[in-house]
GROMACS .gro file of C-alpha atoms in nm:
model
  200
    1MET     CA    1   7.744  10.718  12.207
    2LYS     CA    2   7.722  10.338  12.187
    3LYS     CA    3   8.052  10.320  11.991
    4ALA     CA    4   8.224  10.546  12.245
    5PHE     CA    5   8.101  10.329  12.533
    6THR     CA    6   8.223  10.010  12.359
    7LEU     CA    7   8.566  10.165  12.299
    8PHE     CA    8   8.587  10.283  12.661
    9LEU     CA    9   8.488   9.936  12.782
   10PHE     CA   10   8.752   9.771  12.561
   11ILE     CA   11   9.025  10.006  12.683
   12GLY     CA   12   8.926   9.942  13.042
   13MET     CA   13   8.936   9.566  12.994
   14ALA     CA   14   9.267   9.592  12.812
   15GLY     CA   15   9.420   9.777  13.103
   16CYS     CA   16   9.292   9.522  13.353
   17LEU     CA   17   9.403   9.224  13.147
   18LEU     CA   18   9.747   9.364  13.075
   19ALA     CA   19   9.793   9.446  13.441
   20THR     CA   20   9.719   9.087  13.540
   21SER     CA   21   9.889   8.904  13.248
   22PRO     CA   22  10.262   8.830  13.247
   23LEU     CA   23  10.439   9.014  12.967
   24PRO     CA   24  10.669   8.816  12.738
   25ASP     CA   25  11.031   8.921  12.703
   26PRO     CA   26  11.027   9.221  12.467
   27LEU     CA   27  11.169   9.150  12.122
   28LYS     CA   28  11.378   9.402  11.930
   29GLY     CA   29  11.177   9.571  11.660
   30TYR     CA   30  11.004   9.887  11.546
   31ILE     CA   31  10.664  10.038  11.478
   32VAL     CA   32  10.566  10.213  11.154
   33THR     CA   33  10.373  10.537  11.200
   34ARG     CA   34  10.086  10.651  10.979
   35ASN     CA   35  10.321  10.879  10.785
   36GLY     CA   36  10.564  10.595  10.718
   37LYS     CA   37  10.833  10.667  10.977
   38SER     CA   38  10.997  10.383  11.171
   39LEU     CA   39  11.044  10.417  11.547
   40THR     CA   40  11.285  10.161  11.693
   41GLY     CA   41  11.249   9.992  12.029
   42ALA     CA   42  11.102   9.662  12.144
   43ILE     CA   43  10.769   9.484  12.102
   44GLY     CA   44  10.610   9.332  12.411
   45ASN     CA   45  10.262   9.187  12.460
   46ILE     CA   46  10.027   9.167  12.162
   47PHE     CA   47   9.683   9.195  12.319
   48HIS     CA   48   9.395   9.051  12.113
   49THR     CA   49   9.023   9.007  12.189
   50SER     CA   50   8.700   8.990  11.993
   51TYR     CA   51   8.682   9.368  12.037
   52GLY     CA   52   9.015   9.449  11.872
   53SER     CA   53   9.391   9.457  11.936
   54GLU     CA   54   9.666   9.652  12.113
   55VAL     CA   55  10.042   9.614  12.130
   56THR     CA   56  10.297   9.705  12.398
   57PHE     CA   57  10.581   9.912  12.254
   58ILE     CA   58  10.892  10.013  12.452
   59ASN     CA   59  11.090  10.290  12.285
   60ASP     CA   60  11.469  10.325  12.298
   61PHE     CA   61  11.441  10.538  12.615
   62GLY     CA   62  11.248  10.267  12.798
   63THR     CA   63  10.907  10.440  12.789
   64ILE     CA   64  10.618  10.193  12.760
   65TYR     CA   65  10.318  10.260  12.535
   66GLN     CA   66   9.996  10.069  12.469
   67ILE     CA   67   9.921  10.131  12.102
   68HIS     CA   68   9.591  10.083  11.920
   69PRO     CA   69   9.610   9.971  11.552
   70PHE     CA   70   9.424  10.283  11.437
   71LEU     CA   71   9.730  10.490  11.539
   72ILE     CA   72  10.002  10.310  11.338
   73LYS     CA   73  10.047  10.115  11.014
   74GLY     CA   74  10.195   9.816  11.193
   75PHE     CA   75  10.505   9.679  11.363
   76VAL     CA   76  10.795   9.442  11.300
   77PHE     CA   77  11.012   9.237  11.536
   78ARG     CA   78  11.277   8.967  11.517
   79GLU     CA   79  11.184   8.624  11.650
   80LYS     CA   80  11.493   8.401  11.649
   81THR     CA   81  11.611   8.427  11.286
   82ASP     CA   82  11.279   8.547  11.139
   83MET     CA   83  11.138   8.894  11.095
   84VAL     CA   84  10.770   8.896  11.191
   85THR     CA   85  10.540   9.165  11.050
   86TYR     CA   86  10.200   9.274  11.178
   87GLU     CA   87   9.981   9.522  10.991
   88SER     CA   88   9.693   9.735  11.116
   89LYS     CA   89   9.368   9.630  10.950
   90TYR     CA   90   9.004   9.731  10.978
   91SER     CA   91   8.740   9.459  10.945
   92GLN     CA   92   8.397   9.386  11.086
   93ARG     CA   93   8.381   9.726  11.259
   94LYS     CA   94   8.700   9.680  11.457
   95TRP     CA   95   9.072   9.751  11.428
   96LEU     CA   96   9.310   9.456  11.444
   97PHE     CA   97   9.679   9.376  11.435
   98LEU     CA   98   9.717   9.087  11.189
   99LYS     CA   99  10.032   8.885  11.121
  100VAL     CA  100  10.143   8.879  10.756
  101MET     CA  101  10.157   8.520  10.629
  102HIS     CA  102  10.168   8.600  10.257
  103LYS     CA  103  10.172   8.943  10.094
  104GLY     CA  104  10.053   8.960   9.734
  105GLU     CA  105   9.939   9.224   9.488
  106TYR     CA  106   9.595   9.066   9.446
  107MET     CA  107   9.551   8.855   9.760
  108SER     CA  108   9.720   8.852  10.101
  109VAL     CA  109   9.692   8.608  10.391
  110TYR     CA  110   9.696   8.719  10.754
  111LYS     CA  111   9.668   8.547  11.090
  112SER     CA  112   9.540   8.684  11.420
  113PRO     CA  113   9.778   8.681  11.719
  114GLU     CA  114   9.824   8.325  11.845
  115LYS     CA  115   9.683   8.408  12.189
  116LYS     CA  116   9.341   8.560  12.246
  117SER     CA  117   9.202   8.706  12.568
  118VAL     CA  118   8.841   8.609  12.632
  119VAL     CA  119   8.632   8.809  12.877
  120ASN     CA  120   8.336   8.642  13.048
  121PHE     CA  121   8.096   8.877  13.224
  122THR     CA  122   7.886   8.796  13.530
  123ARG     CA  123   7.627   9.016  13.697
  124VAL     CA  124   7.882   9.167  13.935
  125SER     CA  125   8.225   9.122  13.771
  126PHE     CA  126   8.414   8.972  13.481
  127MET     CA  127   8.673   8.698  13.436
  128ALA     CA  128   8.947   8.689  13.173
  129GLU     CA  129   9.136   8.396  13.030
  130THR     CA  130   9.385   8.346  12.747
  131VAL     CA  131   9.313   8.084  12.482
  132LYS     CA  132   9.501   7.957  12.177
  133ASN     CA  133   9.389   8.139  11.865
  134GLU     CA  134   9.372   8.006  11.506
  135GLU     CA  135   9.204   8.281  11.302
  136PHE     CA  136   9.302   8.341  10.939
  137TRP     CA  137   9.209   8.632  10.714
  138LEU     CA  138   9.218   8.695  10.338
  139GLU     CA  139   9.248   9.038  10.184
  140LEU     CA  140   9.162   9.093   9.819
  141HIS     CA  141   9.302   9.405   9.652
  142GLY     CA  142   9.092   9.708   9.742
  143ARG     CA  143   8.886   9.531  10.010
  144ASN     CA  144   8.902   9.492  10.386
  145PRO     CA  145   9.025   9.155  10.515
  146ALA     CA  146   8.764   8.881  10.558
  147GLN     CA  147   8.798   8.605  10.815
  148ILE     CA  148   8.826   8.260  10.658
  149ARG     CA  149   8.673   7.983  10.867
  150ARG     CA  150   8.738   7.610  10.848
  151LEU     CA  151   8.364   7.546  10.856
  152GLY     CA  152   8.224   7.654  10.519
  153PHE     CA  153   8.573   7.706  10.373
  154LYS     CA  154   8.495   7.555  10.032
  155LYS     CA  155   8.188   7.771   9.970
  156GLN     CA  156   8.350   8.091  10.099
  157MET     CA  157   8.671   8.048   9.898
  158ARG     CA  158   8.496   7.960   9.574
  159LYS     CA  159   8.289   8.275   9.605
  160LEU     CA  160   8.602   8.488   9.655
  161LEU     CA  161   8.800   8.330   9.371
  162LYS     CA  162   8.548   8.261   9.096
  163ARG     CA  163   8.554   8.603   8.925
  164ARG     CA  164   8.929   8.629   8.863
  165ALA     CA  165   9.032   8.262   8.883
  166PRO     CA  166   8.734   8.032   8.808
  167GLU     CA  167   8.955   7.729   8.739
  168LEU     CA  168   9.125   7.769   9.076
  169ALA     CA  169   8.787   7.814   9.243
  170GLU     CA  170   8.674   7.475   9.112
  171LEU     CA  171   8.978   7.308   9.274
  172ILE     CA  172   8.893   7.433   9.623
  173GLY     CA  173   8.818   7.139   9.849
  174SER     CA  174   9.034   6.892   9.661
  175LYS     CA  175   9.375   6.768   9.781
  176GLY     CA  176   9.623   7.057   9.805
  177TYR     CA  177   9.346   7.319   9.799
  178ARG     CA  178   9.202   7.291  10.150
  179PHE     CA  179   9.200   7.515  10.456
  180LYS     CA  180   9.552   7.412  10.560
  181ASN     CA  181   9.676   7.514  10.211
  182LEU     CA  182   9.549   7.873  10.239
  183THR     CA  183   9.888   8.039  10.179
  184ALA     CA  184   9.960   7.818   9.876
  185ILE     CA  185   9.614   7.898   9.734
  186ALA     CA  186   9.683   8.271   9.769
  187GLU     CA  187  10.020   8.232   9.594
  188THR     CA  188   9.850   8.049   9.305
  189TYR     CA  189   9.576   8.313   9.285
  190ASN     CA  190   9.831   8.596   9.266
  191ARG     CA  191  10.020   8.414   8.993
  192LYS     CA  192   9.707   8.354   8.786
  193CYS     CA  193   9.595   8.717   8.825
  194GLU     CA  194   9.937   8.836   8.710
  195GLU     CA  195   9.924   8.608   8.406
  196THR     CA  196   9.580   8.731   8.301
  197LYS     CA  197   9.591   9.100   8.399
  198PHE     CA  198   9.621   9.221   8.039
  199LYS     CA  199   9.344   8.996   7.907
  200LEU     CA  200   8.997   9.139   7.855
   0.00000   0.00000   0.00000
């Protein structure tokens, strides 16, 4: 019952926030359904809060949908000359749309949408504001993504890396192996795992 109430509350807030927030110009793209089919159209607002994510999708007939990440595998759109990919992920008891920064067989790096809606409740109402968002996530093969924080980065990364790549784990915190180098660290980890996958 508590989960159902939380979901209902999130959907209600999403509707209110989307109704009061200006939508960006939709970008040509497509969504990928759970059975792997691509549906073309345009991607509008990517709505992100601490409770989860939603995306606005406009199909080729102009019909607008608000889509929860549980319902699709992800979506892709063109931004200038780049193709941007978001995948549906489950972590910390919530569904999220996360931007693919690096996709690897053993480790992948994701980033939350760059804007986050924050809801502040009072006794009689609530206020919503949009803030800049800098959340990064790491996904090890076979696990759900884990958020990687700047505070405590060295300890958290060493714990994640030490089993498969102990030498790399020891480098964490030194020049070239800090929070800002997260994608490069993941690339190195994937390379080392590939080199040692046949070793006992």
